Coordinates of C-alpha atoms and ligand atoms in Angstrom, one line a residue:
M7 CA -33.6 -6.3 13.9
I8 CA -31.0 -5.4 11.3
D9 CA -31.4 -2.1 9.7
F10 CA -30.9 -3.0 6.3
K11 CA -31.4 0.6 4.9
Q12 CA -29.6 2.6 7.2
L13 CA -26.2 0.4 7.2
A14 CA -26.5 0.6 3.3
Q15 CA -26.0 4.1 3.9
E16 CA -23.5 5.1 6.4
Y17 CA -21.4 2.7 5.1
K18 CA -21.9 1.6 1.3
T19 CA -22.4 -0.7 -0.8
P20 CA -21.5 -3.5 -1.0
L21 CA -21.1 -4.4 2.6
Y22 CA -20.7 -7.6 5.1
I23 CA -22.9 -7.5 8.2
Y24 CA -22.5 -9.8 10.8
D25 CA -24.9 -10.4 13.9
L26 CA -22.2 -10.9 16.9
D27 CA -25.6 -11.9 19.5
Y28 CA -26.2 -14.3 16.7
M29 CA -22.5 -16.1 17.2
S30 CA -22.8 -15.9 20.9
A31 CA -26.1 -17.6 20.8
Q32 CA -24.9 -20.3 18.4
Y33 CA -21.2 -20.9 20.3
T34 CA -23.0 -21.3 23.7
E35 CA -25.6 -23.9 22.3
L36 CA -23.2 -26.3 20.9
K37 CA -21.2 -25.7 23.8
D38 CA -23.6 -27.0 26.3
A39 CA -24.5 -29.8 24.1
F40 CA -21.0 -31.3 25.3
K41 CA -21.3 -30.2 28.5
A42 CA -21.3 -34.8 29.9
R43 CA -17.4 -34.2 28.7
K44 CA -14.9 -32.2 29.0
S45 CA -15.0 -30.6 25.2
I46 CA -12.9 -27.2 23.7
L47 CA -14.8 -25.8 20.6
C48 CA -12.0 -24.2 18.6
Y49 CA -13.6 -22.2 16.1
A50 CA -12.7 -23.1 12.2
V51 CA -10.7 -19.4 11.3
K52 CA -11.6 -20.0 7.7
A53 CA -15.7 -19.7 7.5
N54 CA -15.0 -15.7 8.1
S55 CA -11.4 -14.6 9.6
N56 CA -12.5 -11.7 10.3
L57 CA -10.4 -9.8 13.3
S58 CA -12.9 -8.9 15.1
V59 CA -15.3 -11.9 14.8
V60 CA -12.1 -14.2 16.0
R61 CA -11.6 -11.8 18.8
H62 CA -15.8 -12.5 19.5
F63 CA -15.1 -16.0 20.0
A64 CA -11.8 -15.8 22.4
K65 CA -14.2 -13.2 24.6
M66 CA -16.3 -16.6 24.8
G67 CA -13.0 -19.7 25.7
S68 CA -13.4 -20.6 22.2
G69 CA -10.3 -21.6 20.3
A70 CA -9.3 -21.9 17.0
D71 CA -8.7 -24.4 13.6
C72 CA -6.1 -22.4 11.6
V73 CA -4.7 -23.9 8.4
S74 CA -2.5 -21.6 7.0
I75 CA 0.5 -19.9 8.9
G76 CA -1.8 -17.0 8.5
E77 CA -4.9 -18.3 10.4
V78 CA -3.2 -19.2 13.3
R79 CA -1.6 -15.5 12.8
R80 CA -5.0 -14.3 13.2
A81 CA -5.8 -16.3 15.9
F82 CA -2.5 -14.7 18.2
L83 CA -3.9 -11.7 17.4
A84 CA -7.8 -12.5 18.4
G85 CA -5.9 -13.3 21.5
I86 CA -7.1 -17.4 21.5
P87 CA -3.8 -18.3 23.7
A88 CA -2.1 -21.1 22.2
Y89 CA -2.8 -23.8 23.7
K90 CA -6.6 -23.9 21.9
I91 CA -5.1 -23.3 18.6
I92 CA -4.7 -26.3 16.3
F93 CA -2.9 -26.0 13.4
S94 CA -4.5 -29.0 10.3
G95 CA -4.3 -28.8 6.6
V96 CA -2.5 -31.2 4.4
G97 CA 0.4 -29.3 3.0
K98 CA 1.9 -27.3 5.2
S99 CA 5.4 -25.7 4.1
D100 CA 8.7 -26.3 6.5
D101 CA 8.7 -22.4 7.6
E102 CA 4.5 -23.6 8.8
I103 CA 5.2 -26.0 10.6
R104 CA 8.5 -23.8 12.3
E105 CA 6.7 -21.4 13.4
A106 CA 4.3 -23.5 15.0
I107 CA 6.3 -25.9 16.9
E108 CA 7.9 -22.2 18.1
K109 CA 4.4 -20.5 19.3
D110 CA 3.5 -23.9 21.4
I111 CA 0.2 -25.0 19.8
L112 CA -1.8 -27.4 21.3
Y113 CA -0.8 -29.8 18.5
I114 CA -0.4 -30.6 14.9
N115 CA -2.8 -32.4 13.2
L116 CA -0.9 -34.8 10.5
E117 CA -2.3 -35.6 7.6
S118 CA 0.6 -37.5 5.9
E119 CA 3.4 -39.5 6.8
A120 CA 5.6 -37.7 4.5
E121 CA 4.2 -35.0 6.9
L122 CA 5.4 -37.1 10.1
G123 CA 8.2 -37.4 8.8
R124 CA 9.4 -32.8 7.6
V125 CA 7.5 -31.9 11.1
E126 CA 10.0 -34.2 13.2
L127 CA 12.2 -33.4 11.1
I128 CA 12.0 -30.0 11.8
A129 CA 11.1 -30.2 15.7
K130 CA 14.8 -31.6 16.0
E131 CA 16.1 -29.1 14.7
L132 CA 14.6 -27.2 17.1
K133 CA 15.5 -29.5 20.0
A134 CA 11.5 -29.8 20.8
K135 CA 9.0 -32.1 21.2
A136 CA 5.7 -31.0 18.0
R137 CA 2.5 -32.2 20.1
I138 CA 1.0 -33.9 17.3
S139 CA -3.3 -35.5 15.9
I140 CA -3.2 -37.5 13.5
R141 CA -6.4 -36.9 10.2
V142 CA -7.9 -40.6 9.8
N143 CA -9.9 -40.5 6.8
P144 CA -12.1 -42.6 7.8
N145 CA -13.9 -43.9 4.3
I146 CA -17.2 -42.7 5.4
D147 CA -19.6 -41.2 2.2
P148 CA -21.1 -38.1 4.8
Q149 CA -24.0 -37.4 1.7
T150 CA -23.3 -33.8 1.5
H151 CA -21.8 -31.2 -1.6
P152 CA -19.2 -32.9 -3.3
Y153 CA -16.7 -30.3 -3.4
I154 CA -17.1 -30.4 0.0
S155 CA -16.8 -33.6 1.5
T156 CA -13.3 -34.8 2.6
G157 CA -13.8 -38.6 4.5
L158 CA -13.5 -40.4 1.9
H159 CA -10.9 -42.3 0.1
D160 CA -10.8 -40.4 -2.5
N161 CA -10.5 -37.4 -1.2
K162 CA -7.0 -35.5 -0.6
F163 CA -7.6 -35.3 3.5
G164 CA -6.4 -37.7 5.9
V165 CA -5.0 -40.7 6.1
D166 CA -6.6 -44.6 6.5
L167 CA -6.7 -46.8 9.7
N168 CA -3.9 -48.8 8.9
S169 CA -1.6 -45.2 8.2
A170 CA -2.6 -43.5 10.7
K171 CA -1.8 -46.9 13.5
R172 CA 1.7 -47.2 12.0
M173 CA 2.1 -43.1 11.9
Y174 CA 0.8 -43.5 16.0
I175 CA 3.4 -46.1 16.7
K176 CA 6.0 -44.4 15.0
A177 CA 5.2 -40.7 16.8
N178 CA 5.7 -41.6 20.3
N179 CA 8.7 -44.0 20.1
S180 CA 10.2 -40.0 18.7
D181 CA 12.2 -38.2 20.7
N182 CA 10.9 -35.2 18.4
L183 CA 6.7 -36.5 18.1
D184 CA 4.1 -36.0 21.0
P185 CA 1.2 -37.8 19.8
V186 CA -2.2 -36.4 22.4
G187 CA -4.9 -36.3 19.6
I188 CA -6.5 -38.2 17.1
H189 CA -8.8 -36.4 13.9
F190 CA -11.3 -37.0 11.5
H191 CA -13.4 -34.1 9.2
I192 CA -15.6 -35.7 6.7
G193 CA -16.9 -33.2 5.5
S194 CA -19.2 -29.9 6.4
Q195 CA -22.9 -28.2 5.1
L196 CA -23.7 -32.0 7.1
T197 CA -27.4 -32.8 7.5
E198 CA -27.3 -36.6 8.2
L199 CA -25.7 -37.7 11.5
K200 CA -25.4 -41.3 11.0
P201 CA -22.0 -40.6 8.7
I202 CA -21.2 -39.0 11.8
Y203 CA -21.7 -41.6 14.4
E204 CA -19.7 -44.2 12.3
S205 CA -17.1 -41.9 11.2
A206 CA -16.3 -41.3 14.7
E207 CA -17.0 -45.1 16.1
I208 CA -14.4 -46.1 13.8
V209 CA -12.1 -43.5 15.4
A210 CA -12.7 -44.2 18.8
D211 CA -11.7 -48.0 18.1
L212 CA -8.6 -46.6 17.0
V213 CA -7.4 -44.7 19.6
R214 CA -8.3 -47.9 22.1
S215 CA -6.3 -50.6 20.1
L216 CA -3.8 -48.2 20.1
Q217 CA -4.6 -48.2 24.5
N218 CA -4.0 -51.5 24.3
I219 CA -0.5 -50.9 22.8
K220 CA 0.3 -48.1 25.5
I221 CA -0.3 -44.8 23.1
E222 CA -2.5 -43.2 25.3
L223 CA -4.0 -39.4 23.2
K224 CA -5.3 -37.0 25.1
F225 CA -8.2 -34.8 22.3
F226 CA -10.3 -37.1 20.4
D227 CA -11.1 -34.3 17.8
V228 CA -14.3 -34.5 15.9
G229 CA -13.3 -31.9 13.2
G230 CA -16.5 -29.0 12.0
G231 CA -19.0 -29.2 9.6
L232 CA -22.4 -29.4 11.0
G233 CA -24.2 -28.3 8.8
V234 CA -27.2 -25.3 8.6
K235 CA -30.2 -23.8 7.4
Y236 CA -29.8 -22.3 3.8
D237 CA -32.9 -23.3 2.6
N238 CA -35.8 -25.8 4.5
E239 CA -32.5 -28.3 5.4
S240 CA -33.4 -30.8 8.5
L241 CA -31.1 -30.7 11.0
I242 CA -29.0 -31.9 12.9
P243 CA -29.9 -31.3 16.5
T244 CA -26.8 -30.4 18.2
Y245 CA -28.4 -32.2 21.4
D246 CA -28.2 -35.2 19.3
Y247 CA -25.2 -34.7 17.1
A248 CA -23.3 -33.6 20.6
Q249 CA -24.9 -37.3 22.3
A250 CA -23.9 -39.1 19.7
I251 CA -20.5 -38.6 19.4
L252 CA -19.9 -39.3 22.9
A253 CA -21.7 -42.1 23.0
T254 CA -18.6 -43.6 20.9
L255 CA -16.6 -42.5 24.2
K256 CA -17.3 -44.8 26.6
G257 CA -14.9 -45.6 28.7
L258 CA -12.6 -43.1 27.4
D259 CA -10.6 -40.1 29.5
L260 CA -10.4 -37.8 26.1
T261 CA -11.1 -33.9 25.8
V262 CA -13.7 -33.0 22.7
I263 CA -12.5 -31.0 20.0
C264 CA -14.6 -30.0 17.6
E265 CA -14.1 -27.2 15.3
P266 CA -17.7 -25.8 13.9
G267 CA -17.5 -22.7 11.1
R268 CA -20.4 -22.4 9.4
F269 CA -22.3 -23.5 12.0
L270 CA -21.4 -20.2 14.6
T271 CA -21.3 -17.4 11.2
A272 CA -23.0 -18.7 8.2
N273 CA -26.7 -17.2 9.5
A274 CA -25.2 -14.1 11.1
G275 CA -24.1 -12.6 8.7
Y276 CA -26.0 -10.4 5.8
F277 CA -24.2 -9.2 2.6
V278 CA -26.2 -6.5 1.1
S279 CA -26.4 -5.1 -2.2
K280 CA -28.0 -1.8 -3.8
V281 CA -29.4 -2.5 -6.5
L282 CA -28.1 -0.7 -10.1
Y283 CA -30.5 -1.4 -12.9
E284 CA -33.0 -4.2 -14.1
K285 CA -32.5 -5.2 -17.6
Q286 CA -34.7 -7.8 -20.1
N287 CA -32.4 -10.1 -22.4
G288 CA -35.7 -11.5 -24.4
E289 CA -37.5 -13.5 -22.4
K290 CA -35.3 -13.9 -19.6
K291 CA -35.0 -10.6 -16.9
F292 CA -32.3 -9.7 -14.8
V293 CA -30.9 -7.8 -11.8
V294 CA -27.6 -5.8 -12.0
I295 CA -26.2 -5.5 -8.1
D296 CA -23.4 -3.6 -7.1
G297 CA -21.7 -7.2 -5.5
A298 CA -20.7 -10.0 -7.4
M299 CA -18.7 -13.1 -7.2
N300 CA -15.8 -12.1 -6.5
D301 CA -18.2 -10.9 -3.0
L302 CA -18.9 -13.9 -2.5
L303 CA -18.7 -17.1 -4.1
R304 CA -20.7 -19.5 -3.4
P305 CA -23.5 -19.3 -5.2
S306 CA -21.1 -19.2 -8.4
L307 CA -18.6 -22.1 -6.9
Y308 CA -21.2 -25.0 -5.7
K309 CA -24.4 -23.5 -7.0
A310 CA -24.7 -22.8 -3.6
Y311 CA -28.3 -21.3 -2.2
H312 CA -28.9 -18.7 -0.4
K313 CA -32.1 -16.9 0.3
I314 CA -32.7 -12.7 -1.0
E315 CA -34.8 -10.2 0.1
A316 CA -34.9 -7.3 -1.8
I317 CA -36.0 -3.8 0.2
T318 CA -37.6 -1.5 -2.0
D319 CA -41.2 0.1 -1.6
S320 CA -42.0 -1.3 -5.2
E321 CA -45.4 -3.3 -4.4
S322 CA -45.1 -4.9 -8.0
E323 CA -46.0 -8.3 -8.6
E324 CA -43.1 -11.2 -7.9
R325 CA -41.2 -12.4 -11.3
A326 CA -38.7 -14.6 -12.3
V327 CA -35.6 -12.8 -12.1
D328 CA -31.8 -14.0 -12.0
I329 CA -29.7 -11.6 -10.0
V330 CA -26.7 -10.8 -11.1
G331 CA -22.8 -8.6 -10.5
P332 CA -21.3 -6.3 -12.6
V333 CA -18.4 -9.1 -13.1
C334 CA -17.4 -10.6 -17.2
E335 CA -18.6 -13.5 -16.3
S336 CA -21.7 -15.7 -16.5
G337 CA -21.3 -17.5 -13.7
D338 CA -21.2 -14.3 -11.2
F339 CA -24.9 -14.7 -9.9
F340 CA -26.3 -15.1 -7.5
A341 CA -29.9 -16.8 -7.7
K342 CA -31.0 -17.9 -11.0
D343 CA -35.0 -17.5 -11.8
Y344 CA -35.6 -16.1 -7.9
L345 CA -39.3 -14.6 -6.9
L346 CA -38.6 -10.9 -6.6
P347 CA -41.0 -7.7 -7.6
E348 CA -39.9 -5.4 -9.8
L349 CA -37.2 -3.8 -8.5
K350 CA -35.9 0.2 -8.7
H351 CA -32.5 1.9 -8.8
N352 CA -30.7 1.9 -4.9
D353 CA -33.2 -0.5 -3.5
L354 CA -31.3 -2.6 -1.5
V355 CA -31.1 -6.5 -2.4
V356 CA -30.0 -8.6 1.3
V357 CA -28.5 -12.4 0.7
H358 CA -28.6 -14.2 3.1
S359 CA -26.6 -16.5 5.1
A360 CA -23.5 -14.7 3.8
G361 CA -21.7 -15.0 7.2
A362 CA -19.5 -18.8 6.7
Y363 CA -17.2 -18.9 2.9
G364 CA -18.2 -15.3 1.9
F365 CA -16.4 -12.1 2.6
G366 CA -12.7 -15.0 3.2
M367 CA -13.6 -17.1 -0.3
G368 CA -14.1 -13.1 -2.0
S369 CA -11.1 -12.5 -4.6
N370 CA -10.1 -8.2 -6.0
Y371 CA -11.4 -10.0 -10.2
N372 CA -11.7 -7.3 -11.9
T373 CA -10.1 -4.7 -9.7
R374 CA -13.1 -4.9 -7.7
G375 CA -11.5 -3.5 -4.4
R376 CA -13.3 -6.3 -1.2
S377 CA -16.9 -5.5 0.5
A378 CA -16.4 -3.8 4.0
E379 CA -16.8 -5.2 7.3
V380 CA -19.2 -4.8 9.6
A381 CA -20.2 -6.2 13.3
V382 CA -23.6 -5.4 15.0
E383 CA -23.8 -6.4 19.1
D384 CA -26.9 -5.4 21.2
G385 CA -27.6 -3.4 19.1
K386 CA -25.2 -1.3 17.9
A387 CA -22.5 -1.2 15.0
R388 CA -19.2 -0.5 14.2
L389 CA -17.3 -0.7 11.1
I390 CA -14.9 -4.3 11.4
R391 CA -12.8 -3.8 8.1
K392 CA -12.6 -1.1 5.7
R393 CA -13.6 -0.8 1.8
E394 CA -10.5 -1.4 -0.3
T395 CA -9.5 1.4 -2.5
F396 CA -8.4 1.5 -5.8
D397 CA -5.2 2.5 -3.9
D398 CA -5.2 -0.5 -1.3
L399 CA -5.2 -3.2 -4.7
I400 CA -2.3 -1.6 -6.5
A401 CA -0.2 -1.2 -3.1
L402 CA 1.9 -3.7 -4.1
E403 CA 2.5 -3.4 -7.7
K404 CA 3.1 0.8 -8.3
E405 CA 6.1 0.5 -7.5
F406 CA 7.9 -1.9 -10.7
L407 CA 6.0 0.5 -13.3
D408 CA 8.3 1.4 -14.9
Ligands
LLP10 N1 -12.4 -27.7 10.1 C1 -11.6 -28.8 9.2 C2 -10.7 -29.8 9.8 C3 -12.4 -28.2 7.9 O1 -12.0 -28.5 7.1 C4 -13.5 -27.9 8.2 C5 -13.7 -27.4 6.5 C6 -13.5 -27.1 8.9 C7 -13.0 -27.8 10.6 C8 -15.2 -26.1 10.0 O2 -15.7 -27.1 8.4 P1 -17.9 -26.3 9.1 O3 -18.2 -26.8 10.4 O4 -17.7 -25.2 8.5 O5 -18.8 -27.2 7.9 N2 -16.0 -23.1 1.4 C9 -17.3 -23.8 1.6 C10 -16.4 -25.3 2.7 C11 -15.6 -25.3 3.1 C12 -15.5 -26.6 4.1 C13 -13.5 -26.5 4.4 N3 -13.6 -27.3 5.6 C14 -18.7 -23.1 1.6 O6 -18.7 -22.3 0.9 O7 -19.2 -23.8 1.7

């Protein structure tokens, strides 16, 4: 059990707390589900890119799925070996491509024909052969929030099947490209198995048709996307998930790569704030806390639900309140009409399921320093990121003041 009160006292608020043992348990569960095949879990660094979190997964044998060269550098720094690092994303700059080739990572995931051209050119300049994979957009509706749905042709991600095939042929004929993998990722927070199964089938069929023309791939990358419980969602059992994917690969000798982010970290994380005051505008009651949308954007951006727990000795009846932060935006809220007892100054409000896409989507809006981050492992807590100070925020501007 995490002692929120004690940690809030020691590290101040707002504060992110991550339970590393929970992350380990999630990692092991998913890895075990794939044990019938060779597999690599490549942790999606974007979900929670704190170096100590990435290091934690590195120690468990994880690889990394990265979407910028910054994330690739983080993965290296955290101790993930080059041969387990993947670089994805629709828009990679020449410098990023160059560095990824020089660092000899497992493969670069291509998302367009134009990108294939750039990677080929840069690999040629470097006299290298770049390992690549192609992100296929299977045009399947993943049945999730439109902002985190990526597997439809309406979305900017990946290429259609025909383009993919053309690109594989081109890559295979190139002296500077080595097509080793195939990739799809249809969306995030997925709670339905069928779209994943259907996508895997489509992509596995493409692998077979490539085999027929003597293009042999080694990696079948199923992306991330496994949903987690924020509220009372019914989830895809990990075993069923793995089995459904493996069932599509009959007769194919491929290593499965999976890129979980949220599944590994979301429910390991808590965002802890202090109550500043309560206020009432007409009928509406607000609890104002010291954390804000710049710390945890998901409720504002997606109207995402996060369970909220109040730590208080208040024994009052629960009433419906909006839990809001100090930022100057009406969208700065964590929950609306949420039932909480009457709270007083310095009571704690803990936002659950904050370990994925929490800190990483934070900003310094309103010149607010980002929170500290603390990891708890084996019952012991340690600081893994300092709270940002005012001096940190102005460090890159100060010298230009005339
Ligand atoms: N692989 C690729 C290519 C991805 O684009 C993503 C997430 C993942 C793996 C990891 O997906 P996960 O296992 O975490 O579902 N900010 C949003 C989520 C954006 C997800 C972007 N891509 C949120 O807060 O819900």
